[in-house]
Amino acid sequence: MKWILRVCVVVALLVVCCVILFFFLPHLNDYQDDGQLNFAGLSHPVTVTRDDSGIAYIHAENIGDLFFAQGFVTAQDRLFQMQMTRMYYEGRLSELAGAKAIDLDVRMHTIGISRMAKKQARILNPALRKQFQHYVDGINAFIKKCPGDLALEFRLAGVKPDLWQVKDCLGVLFYLGYSTAANLTTEIVSQMLLDTLGYEKTAMLLPLNINLDDPDDNGFIAMPPKENLGLALPFDPDLMAYAGDRALRVGSNNWAVAPEKSATGSALLAGDPHLDPRMLPGVWYPAGLICPGIRAVGAQIPGIPGMGVGRTGHIALSATNNYGDMVDLYIETVDPKNPDHYLEGGKSIAFGHIKERLQIKDKDAPGGFRTEPLDILTTRRGPVVSKVLKGLDGNKVFTLRFAPVESMTPDIGVLDILTAKNVEDLSLAMQDLPVACFNWVFADSSGNIGHQASGRIPVRRAGGTFPHVVKDAADNWQGWIVPDQMPGQINPEKKWVGTCNNKTVDSGFPYYYSSFFAPSFRYARLKELMAGKAEQTPLDMWRYQRDTGNIMARCIAPIMARIFLANGDTKDFGRILADWDFKDDPEKAGPLVFQAIYRHFALAVFEDDLGPQKVLTLLNAWYYWQERLLQFVQAGESLFFDDIRTAGKTETMADLFIRAAHAARKELSQSLGDNPAQWRWGDLHTLELINPLFRKGRLRNLFGTGPMPMGGSGETLYRGWYDFDAPYAVTHCASLRFVADMGDDEKLMAVLPGGAAGRTFHPHQKNLIKGFMEGAVQYWWFSDAAIKAHAKNTLTLLP
């Protein structure tokens, strides 16, 4: 009987421990969200009401107090995340990770986002600076006034929070702009192809960028003349790291529907920015911002004041990357007679030198840190981002030129979103946002809808598909595309407008805009959905954000099915693809069979020409090759189908598809068994959200989510992007979904893939995940009555 007593005692103790943990852990990493706090930086009392999702709704008497309180509550929930973002773009991660982060820090110092932010801060409009300063004061008030409420993450990481300045907020904004500068990838890949394949074969692989709304657009990019290219220049693989450092890599869908196509009689707007949301609690910080003249509910990147996406009493808006080309690589020649100079024609010019220092965590160094000097070389175009390339030409280096360094103005339209009264006001505000190339889609309370591209794009003498060879002192940039000539429209005849990172520039546009756009598949599917109903409901908008229809697969899978059904070894694949409805649903075998085989097919097409390393450089740049390979498949022939490694044999497309099918079967059967009919897309296509404190080890799944089956793919509106060289785990998907009905003044539909709080153990760090994955309708509150009805906590900030 004694053993029974012992077991009962142990069980009782475990129950007591579980109960204690259940009630104690949520408060282990909490902060004050009820009662009162006093701050000298306020002029009037401010009320912060939090709903049952932990979302803060701020009521203030003026805009200065509103931004102060926004900075304060953002710091309460997300200060550790803000600190990490700041240390990333400042090139300070080696303070945490030691020597293994040095290369990344060197690149970030070289790009110089902190230098850009300081420059912008110096010229900022005084009224705008004042609003940014209110936000910064709120952040710092939390750091100084509430040291006991600092997130547990700071102590565990051994980091103290830095006080913020206006330049630090601007740094987050410029880092966001750098992350949108995707044409850098095109230039790097194009130069690699030129070095490896030569001029003629590279011309066959240049991206196809198709505007589906322009019947005259064939998507063709002309190959530049040979004399304008860096021929026979060895590829520098280190350049790809500069493209990979754009961790945000903004994608997205957004669309708006006019009242004539809306079942509610009011304009509707839907937006789901596609970012990497895997680090809890996610990218966006939600909040309600309310003061006389302003009522806004939406989300913003922590560290930037205002609202980035969401709705106000007058307008609703969301953004996608428009991929305008704001960055160029230049091929410069080091003066062989003087290595500290570079040449512009016959003129020798001294490199500029920017002296900075790295602080590196080192347990063997005094104080636990050592410093290393950093000498950044610059030319008139920008910093040197490569080592000297000893090719046939010799003494070549690459420099990077980023348009926002040169296009700054005292005004940044980001805060004008809050006060815009209609789509015309908003269009003008977005024209005044040179730092980021976004497609803004918006609607207003009067029923107007529209689209406006932001960013400042240089007018070039030669396009930006390849690095530009510096031959003389002439500047390749001849000015800027005038803001009101950027792509945009208000109240189109079709009564809806939308963008999916697709090409929105028509064939009559007078300037080179970019050679990097998303393939047309998602936008084509959106057009189908918009044409499918005479009137659209808000719930339709919500469901479309999770639509799994794959236009690319609809074009290719039937071709694959015919090939596989004609071959005895692949008939099972053929039957699966022939019966598939081309929807990338997690419970279906079709999406996995298609994605796996087509992935191996792409490898088979290009690996013989590029080799095992360079082929992944190409194929990881999905947008570069997807439309082009589709063209090859639909034509049924291409020079690249022949495997140059097999002498005396000419492979066909069918040969490569069969080869890819065998490779996919070998790959997938090891983990899923030998019967493809029992494979499921969601077995491997999964999203895993990770706690920043427990990224590895046994506690990873406990404090994160573990892999969650997910539908969609890179080609569907329900985005589930994975890296080509690391299939099939999702890296980018909707980081926020929201739908606004401009006739509904009570609420908007919205959900995040994490939560409002960025604190481990906090009840609002992961509380929205289940609804996000299931597609359940969730709400953020807009009216005072709705906010009050759902209030769970109230904190008053007093002057």
Coordinates of C-alpha atoms in Angstrom, one line a residue, residues 360-761:
I360 CA 32.3 41.2 -31.1
K361 CA 31.4 39.0 -28.2
D362 CA 34.5 37.1 -27.1
K363 CA 34.7 35.3 -23.7
D364 CA 38.5 35.5 -23.9
A365 CA 38.6 39.2 -24.3
P366 CA 38.7 41.7 -21.4
G367 CA 35.1 42.6 -20.6
G368 CA 33.8 39.9 -22.8
F369 CA 34.1 41.9 -26.0
R370 CA 36.8 42.7 -28.6
T371 CA 36.6 45.3 -31.3
E372 CA 37.8 45.2 -34.9
P373 CA 38.2 48.1 -37.3
L374 CA 36.2 48.2 -40.5
D375 CA 37.3 50.2 -43.5
I376 CA 34.5 50.6 -46.1
L377 CA 35.6 51.7 -49.5
T378 CA 33.3 53.9 -51.5
T379 CA 33.1 55.4 -55.0
R380 CA 30.8 58.2 -56.2
R381 CA 28.1 55.6 -56.7
G382 CA 28.2 53.8 -53.4
P383 CA 30.1 51.3 -51.2
V384 CA 32.3 48.5 -52.5
V385 CA 30.4 45.2 -51.9
S386 CA 32.9 42.7 -53.4
K387 CA 36.5 41.8 -53.3
V388 CA 38.7 42.5 -56.3
L389 CA 37.8 40.0 -59.0
K390 CA 40.9 38.6 -60.8
G391 CA 39.2 37.7 -64.0
L392 CA 40.4 38.1 -67.6
D393 CA 39.8 41.9 -67.2
G394 CA 41.3 42.0 -63.7
N395 CA 41.0 44.6 -60.9
K396 CA 37.2 44.8 -61.0
V397 CA 34.9 45.4 -58.0
F398 CA 31.2 45.8 -57.5
T399 CA 29.7 48.8 -55.9
L400 CA 26.1 49.2 -54.7
R401 CA 23.9 52.2 -55.3
F402 CA 20.7 52.6 -53.4
A403 CA 18.2 55.3 -54.6
P404 CA 16.9 56.4 -51.1
V405 CA 20.4 57.6 -50.3
E406 CA 20.1 60.2 -53.0
S407 CA 16.3 60.8 -53.2
M408 CA 15.7 61.9 -49.6
T409 CA 13.4 64.9 -49.0
P410 CA 12.4 66.6 -45.7
D411 CA 8.9 65.0 -46.0
I412 CA 7.9 61.3 -45.5
G413 CA 4.3 60.6 -46.2
V414 CA 4.0 57.7 -43.8
L415 CA 2.2 59.7 -41.1
D416 CA -0.2 61.4 -43.6
I417 CA -2.1 58.1 -43.8
L418 CA -3.8 59.0 -40.5
T419 CA -5.1 62.3 -41.7
A420 CA -6.0 61.5 -45.3
K421 CA -9.7 62.3 -46.0
N422 CA -10.1 60.5 -49.3
V423 CA -8.2 58.5 -52.0
E424 CA -6.8 61.6 -53.6
D425 CA -5.2 62.7 -50.3
L426 CA -3.8 59.2 -49.8
S427 CA -2.5 59.0 -53.4
L428 CA -0.6 62.3 -52.8
A429 CA 0.8 61.0 -49.5
M430 CA 2.1 57.8 -51.1
Q431 CA 3.8 59.8 -53.8
D432 CA 5.7 61.4 -51.0
L433 CA 7.3 58.2 -49.7
P434 CA 10.6 57.8 -51.6
V435 CA 12.1 55.2 -49.3
A436 CA 9.9 52.2 -50.1
C437 CA 8.6 50.8 -53.4
F438 CA 5.0 49.7 -52.5
N439 CA 1.8 49.2 -54.4
W440 CA -0.7 50.9 -52.2
V441 CA -4.4 49.9 -52.8
F442 CA -7.0 51.9 -50.9
A443 CA -10.7 52.7 -50.5
D444 CA -12.5 55.6 -48.9
S445 CA -15.8 56.1 -47.1
S446 CA -17.3 57.8 -50.2
G447 CA -16.9 54.7 -52.3
N448 CA -13.8 55.6 -54.2
I449 CA -11.0 53.0 -54.7
G450 CA -7.5 53.3 -56.1
H451 CA -3.9 52.2 -56.4
Q452 CA -0.7 54.3 -56.1
A453 CA 2.9 53.2 -56.4
S454 CA 5.4 54.8 -54.0
G455 CA 9.1 55.0 -54.1
R456 CA 11.6 57.1 -56.1
I457 CA 12.9 55.3 -59.2
P458 CA 15.9 56.7 -61.1
V459 CA 15.7 57.5 -64.8
R460 CA 18.5 55.4 -66.3
R461 CA 20.5 55.7 -69.5
A462 CA 20.6 51.9 -69.5
G463 CA 18.3 49.4 -67.7
G464 CA 19.0 47.6 -64.5
T465 CA 18.9 43.9 -65.5
F466 CA 22.7 43.6 -65.4
P467 CA 25.3 45.4 -63.4
H468 CA 26.3 48.6 -65.1
V469 CA 29.9 48.9 -66.3
V470 CA 31.5 52.2 -65.4
K471 CA 33.4 53.5 -68.4
D472 CA 33.6 57.2 -67.8
A473 CA 32.4 60.0 -65.5
A474 CA 28.9 60.1 -67.1
D475 CA 26.2 59.3 -64.6
N476 CA 23.9 56.4 -65.6
W477 CA 21.1 58.0 -63.4
Q478 CA 19.6 61.0 -65.2
G479 CA 17.1 62.1 -62.5
W480 CA 13.9 60.6 -61.1
I481 CA 10.6 59.4 -62.4
V482 CA 8.2 62.2 -61.4
P483 CA 6.0 61.0 -58.5
D484 CA 2.7 61.7 -60.2
Q485 CA 3.9 59.6 -63.2
M486 CA 4.4 56.5 -61.1
P487 CA 1.9 53.7 -61.8
G488 CA -1.6 54.3 -60.2
Q489 CA -5.3 54.7 -60.9
I490 CA -8.4 55.9 -59.2
N491 CA -11.9 54.4 -59.8
P492 CA -11.0 52.0 -62.7
E493 CA -13.9 51.1 -65.0
K494 CA -13.8 47.4 -64.0
K495 CA -14.9 48.5 -60.4
W496 CA -12.0 46.8 -58.6
V497 CA -8.3 47.2 -58.4
G498 CA -5.7 44.8 -57.1
T499 CA -2.0 43.9 -57.1
C500 CA -0.1 40.7 -56.3
N501 CA 3.5 41.9 -56.8
N502 CA 2.7 41.5 -60.5
K503 CA 3.8 43.9 -63.2
T504 CA 1.5 47.0 -63.1
V505 CA 3.5 49.1 -65.6
D506 CA 2.0 49.0 -69.1
S507 CA 3.9 48.8 -72.4
G508 CA 3.5 52.6 -72.9
F509 CA 5.3 53.6 -69.7
P510 CA 8.1 55.9 -70.9
Y511 CA 10.8 54.7 -68.5
Y512 CA 12.5 51.5 -67.4
Y513 CA 10.8 50.6 -64.2
S514 CA 12.1 47.2 -63.1
S515 CA 13.0 43.7 -64.4
F516 CA 11.9 41.9 -61.3
F517 CA 8.2 41.2 -60.7
A518 CA 6.2 38.3 -59.4
P519 CA 4.9 35.9 -62.0
S520 CA 1.3 36.5 -63.1
F521 CA -0.3 33.5 -61.5
R522 CA -1.7 35.0 -58.3
Y523 CA -3.0 38.1 -60.1
A524 CA -4.6 35.8 -62.8
R525 CA -6.4 33.9 -60.0
L526 CA -7.6 37.2 -58.4
K527 CA -9.0 38.2 -61.8
E528 CA -10.9 35.0 -62.0
L529 CA -12.4 35.4 -58.5
M530 CA -13.4 39.0 -59.1
A531 CA -15.2 38.0 -62.3
G532 CA -16.9 35.1 -60.6
K533 CA -19.5 37.1 -58.8
A534 CA -21.5 40.2 -59.6
E535 CA -21.3 41.3 -56.0
Q536 CA -18.6 40.5 -53.5
T537 CA -19.1 40.2 -49.7
P538 CA -16.6 40.9 -47.0
L539 CA -16.6 37.2 -46.2
D540 CA -15.7 36.5 -49.9
M541 CA -12.7 38.8 -49.5
W542 CA -11.7 36.9 -46.4
R543 CA -12.0 33.5 -48.1
Y544 CA -10.1 34.7 -51.2
Q545 CA -7.1 35.4 -49.0
R546 CA -7.0 31.6 -48.4
D547 CA -7.7 30.6 -52.0
T548 CA -5.5 27.7 -53.1
G549 CA -6.2 27.7 -56.8
N550 CA -2.8 27.3 -58.6
I551 CA -2.9 28.8 -62.1
M552 CA 0.6 27.7 -62.9
A553 CA -0.2 24.1 -62.1
R554 CA -3.3 24.3 -64.2
C555 CA -1.1 25.1 -67.2
I556 CA 1.6 22.5 -66.5
A557 CA 0.1 19.5 -64.6
P558 CA -2.0 18.2 -67.5
I559 CA 1.1 18.1 -69.7
M560 CA 2.9 16.2 -66.9
A561 CA -0.1 13.9 -66.5
R562 CA -0.1 12.9 -70.2
I563 CA 3.6 12.1 -70.1
F564 CA 3.3 10.0 -66.9
L565 CA 0.3 8.1 -68.0
A566 CA 2.2 7.0 -71.2
N567 CA 5.0 5.6 -69.1
G568 CA 4.6 2.4 -67.1
D569 CA 6.8 3.5 -64.2
T570 CA 4.9 6.8 -63.6
K571 CA 1.2 6.0 -64.3
D572 CA 0.4 6.4 -60.6
F573 CA 1.7 10.0 -60.7
G574 CA -0.2 10.6 -63.9
R575 CA -3.5 9.4 -62.4
I576 CA -3.0 11.7 -59.3
L577 CA -2.3 14.7 -61.5
A578 CA -5.1 13.9 -63.9
D579 CA -7.6 13.8 -61.1
W580 CA -6.3 16.8 -59.2
D581 CA -8.4 20.1 -59.3
F582 CA -5.2 22.2 -59.2
K583 CA -5.9 23.5 -55.7
D584 CA -3.0 23.3 -53.2
D585 CA -5.0 22.0 -50.3
P586 CA -3.0 20.3 -47.5
E587 CA -5.0 17.1 -47.4
K588 CA -4.4 16.4 -51.2
A589 CA -1.7 14.4 -52.9
G590 CA -1.8 16.4 -56.1
P591 CA 0.0 19.5 -54.8
L592 CA 2.9 17.5 -53.3
V593 CA 3.3 15.3 -56.4
F594 CA 3.2 18.4 -58.6
Q595 CA 5.6 20.6 -56.5
A596 CA 8.1 17.8 -55.9
I597 CA 8.3 16.7 -59.6
Y598 CA 8.3 20.2 -61.0
R599 CA 11.1 21.1 -58.6
H600 CA 13.2 18.2 -59.7
F601 CA 12.3 19.0 -63.3
A602 CA 13.7 22.6 -63.0
L603 CA 16.9 21.1 -61.6
A604 CA 17.1 18.7 -64.5
V605 CA 16.6 21.5 -67.0
F606 CA 19.3 23.8 -65.7
E607 CA 21.8 21.9 -63.6
D608 CA 23.9 20.6 -66.5
D609 CA 24.4 24.1 -67.8
L610 CA 25.1 25.8 -64.4
G611 CA 26.5 23.1 -62.1
P612 CA 25.2 22.1 -58.6
Q613 CA 25.9 25.4 -56.8
K614 CA 25.0 28.0 -59.4
V615 CA 21.8 26.2 -60.3
L616 CA 20.5 26.8 -56.8
T617 CA 21.5 30.5 -57.0
L618 CA 19.2 30.7 -60.0
L619 CA 16.3 28.5 -58.8
N620 CA 16.2 30.1 -55.3
A621 CA 15.3 33.3 -57.3
W622 CA 11.8 32.0 -58.1
Y623 CA 10.6 35.1 -59.8
Y624 CA 13.5 35.1 -62.2
W625 CA 12.7 31.8 -64.0
Q626 CA 9.1 30.6 -63.3
E627 CA 7.4 32.4 -66.2
R628 CA 10.3 31.5 -68.5
L629 CA 10.2 27.8 -67.7
L630 CA 6.4 27.7 -68.1
Q631 CA 7.0 29.1 -71.6
F632 CA 9.4 26.3 -72.4
V633 CA 7.0 23.7 -71.1
Q634 CA 4.0 25.0 -73.0
A635 CA 6.1 25.2 -76.2
G636 CA 7.3 21.6 -75.5
E637 CA 10.8 22.3 -76.6
S638 CA 13.9 24.3 -75.5
L639 CA 17.6 24.2 -76.0
F640 CA 17.9 23.7 -72.2
F641 CA 16.0 20.4 -72.2
D642 CA 19.0 18.7 -73.7
D643 CA 21.5 17.4 -71.0
I644 CA 24.9 18.5 -72.3
R645 CA 26.5 15.9 -70.0
T646 CA 25.1 13.0 -72.1
A647 CA 27.2 12.8 -75.3
G648 CA 25.4 11.4 -78.3
K649 CA 21.9 11.8 -76.9
T650 CA 19.4 14.6 -77.1
E651 CA 17.0 14.7 -74.2
T652 CA 13.4 15.9 -74.6
M653 CA 11.0 17.5 -72.1
A654 CA 9.4 14.2 -71.5
D655 CA 12.7 12.6 -70.7
L656 CA 13.4 15.2 -68.0
F657 CA 9.9 14.9 -66.6
I658 CA 10.3 11.2 -66.2
R659 CA 13.7 11.7 -64.7
A660 CA 12.2 14.2 -62.3
A661 CA 9.4 11.8 -61.3
H662 CA 11.9 9.1 -60.4
A663 CA 13.9 11.6 -58.3
A664 CA 10.7 12.8 -56.5
R665 CA 9.6 9.3 -55.8
K666 CA 13.0 8.4 -54.3
E667 CA 12.9 11.6 -52.2
L668 CA 9.4 11.4 -50.9
S669 CA 9.0 7.6 -50.4
Q670 CA 11.8 7.7 -47.7
S671 CA 9.6 9.8 -45.4
L672 CA 6.0 9.2 -46.6
G673 CA 6.0 5.6 -47.9
D674 CA 5.8 4.0 -51.3
N675 CA 2.1 4.8 -52.2
P676 CA 1.9 8.4 -53.6
A677 CA -1.9 8.3 -53.4
Q678 CA -1.5 8.4 -49.6
W679 CA 0.9 11.3 -49.6
R680 CA -0.5 14.7 -48.5
W681 CA 0.7 18.2 -49.3
G682 CA 0.4 19.1 -45.6
D683 CA 2.7 16.3 -44.6
L684 CA 5.6 18.3 -45.7
H685 CA 4.3 21.8 -46.6
T686 CA 4.2 23.2 -43.0
L687 CA 4.5 26.4 -41.2
E688 CA 6.4 26.5 -37.9
L689 CA 6.4 29.5 -35.6
I690 CA 9.5 29.7 -33.4
N691 CA 10.1 31.3 -30.0
P692 CA 13.2 33.6 -30.2
L693 CA 14.5 32.1 -26.9
F694 CA 14.0 28.5 -27.9
R695 CA 15.0 28.1 -31.5
K696 CA 16.5 24.7 -31.1
G697 CA 16.4 21.7 -28.9
R698 CA 13.6 19.9 -27.1
L699 CA 11.8 23.0 -25.9
R700 CA 11.4 24.4 -29.5
N701 CA 8.0 22.8 -30.1
L702 CA 6.8 23.5 -26.6
F703 CA 7.4 27.2 -26.7
G704 CA 6.8 27.5 -30.5
T705 CA 4.2 25.7 -32.5
G706 CA 6.0 22.7 -34.1
P707 CA 5.3 22.2 -37.9
M708 CA 1.6 22.9 -38.8
P709 CA 0.2 21.5 -42.0
M710 CA -0.5 24.4 -44.4
G711 CA -2.2 24.8 -47.8
G712 CA -1.3 27.1 -50.6
S713 CA 2.1 27.5 -52.3
G714 CA 4.2 30.3 -53.8
E715 CA 1.8 30.4 -56.7
T716 CA -1.5 30.8 -54.9
L717 CA -3.3 33.7 -53.2
Y718 CA -3.0 31.7 -50.0
R719 CA 0.7 32.1 -50.0
G720 CA 2.9 29.4 -48.7
W721 CA 6.4 30.2 -50.1
Y722 CA 9.3 27.8 -49.4
D723 CA 12.9 28.1 -50.3
F724 CA 13.8 26.0 -53.4
D725 CA 16.9 24.5 -51.7
A726 CA 14.9 23.7 -48.5
P727 CA 11.6 22.2 -49.5
Y728 CA 8.8 22.3 -48.4
A729 CA 8.7 24.2 -45.1
V730 CA 7.0 27.6 -45.4
T731 CA 9.2 30.7 -45.0
H732 CA 6.9 33.4 -46.2
C733 CA 3.1 33.7 -46.0
A734 CA 0.5 36.1 -44.8
S735 CA 1.9 38.0 -41.9
L736 CA -1.5 39.7 -41.4
R737 CA -4.9 39.3 -43.0
F738 CA -7.5 42.0 -42.9
V739 CA -10.7 43.0 -44.7
A740 CA -12.3 46.4 -44.2
D741 CA -15.9 47.2 -45.2
M742 CA -16.0 51.0 -45.3
G743 CA -19.7 50.8 -44.4
D744 CA -19.0 49.0 -41.2
D745 CA -18.1 51.5 -38.5
E746 CA -18.0 48.8 -35.7
K747 CA -15.2 46.5 -36.7
L748 CA -12.8 45.0 -39.3
M749 CA -11.9 41.4 -40.0
A750 CA -8.2 40.8 -39.0
V751 CA -5.9 38.2 -37.7
L752 CA -2.1 37.8 -37.1
P753 CA -0.2 34.5 -37.2
G754 CA 1.1 35.1 -33.6
G755 CA -0.2 37.6 -31.2
A756 CA 0.2 41.2 -29.9
A757 CA 2.8 40.6 -27.3
G758 CA 6.4 39.6 -28.0
R759 CA 7.0 38.0 -24.6
T760 CA 7.6 34.3 -23.9
F761 CA 4.9 32.8 -21.6

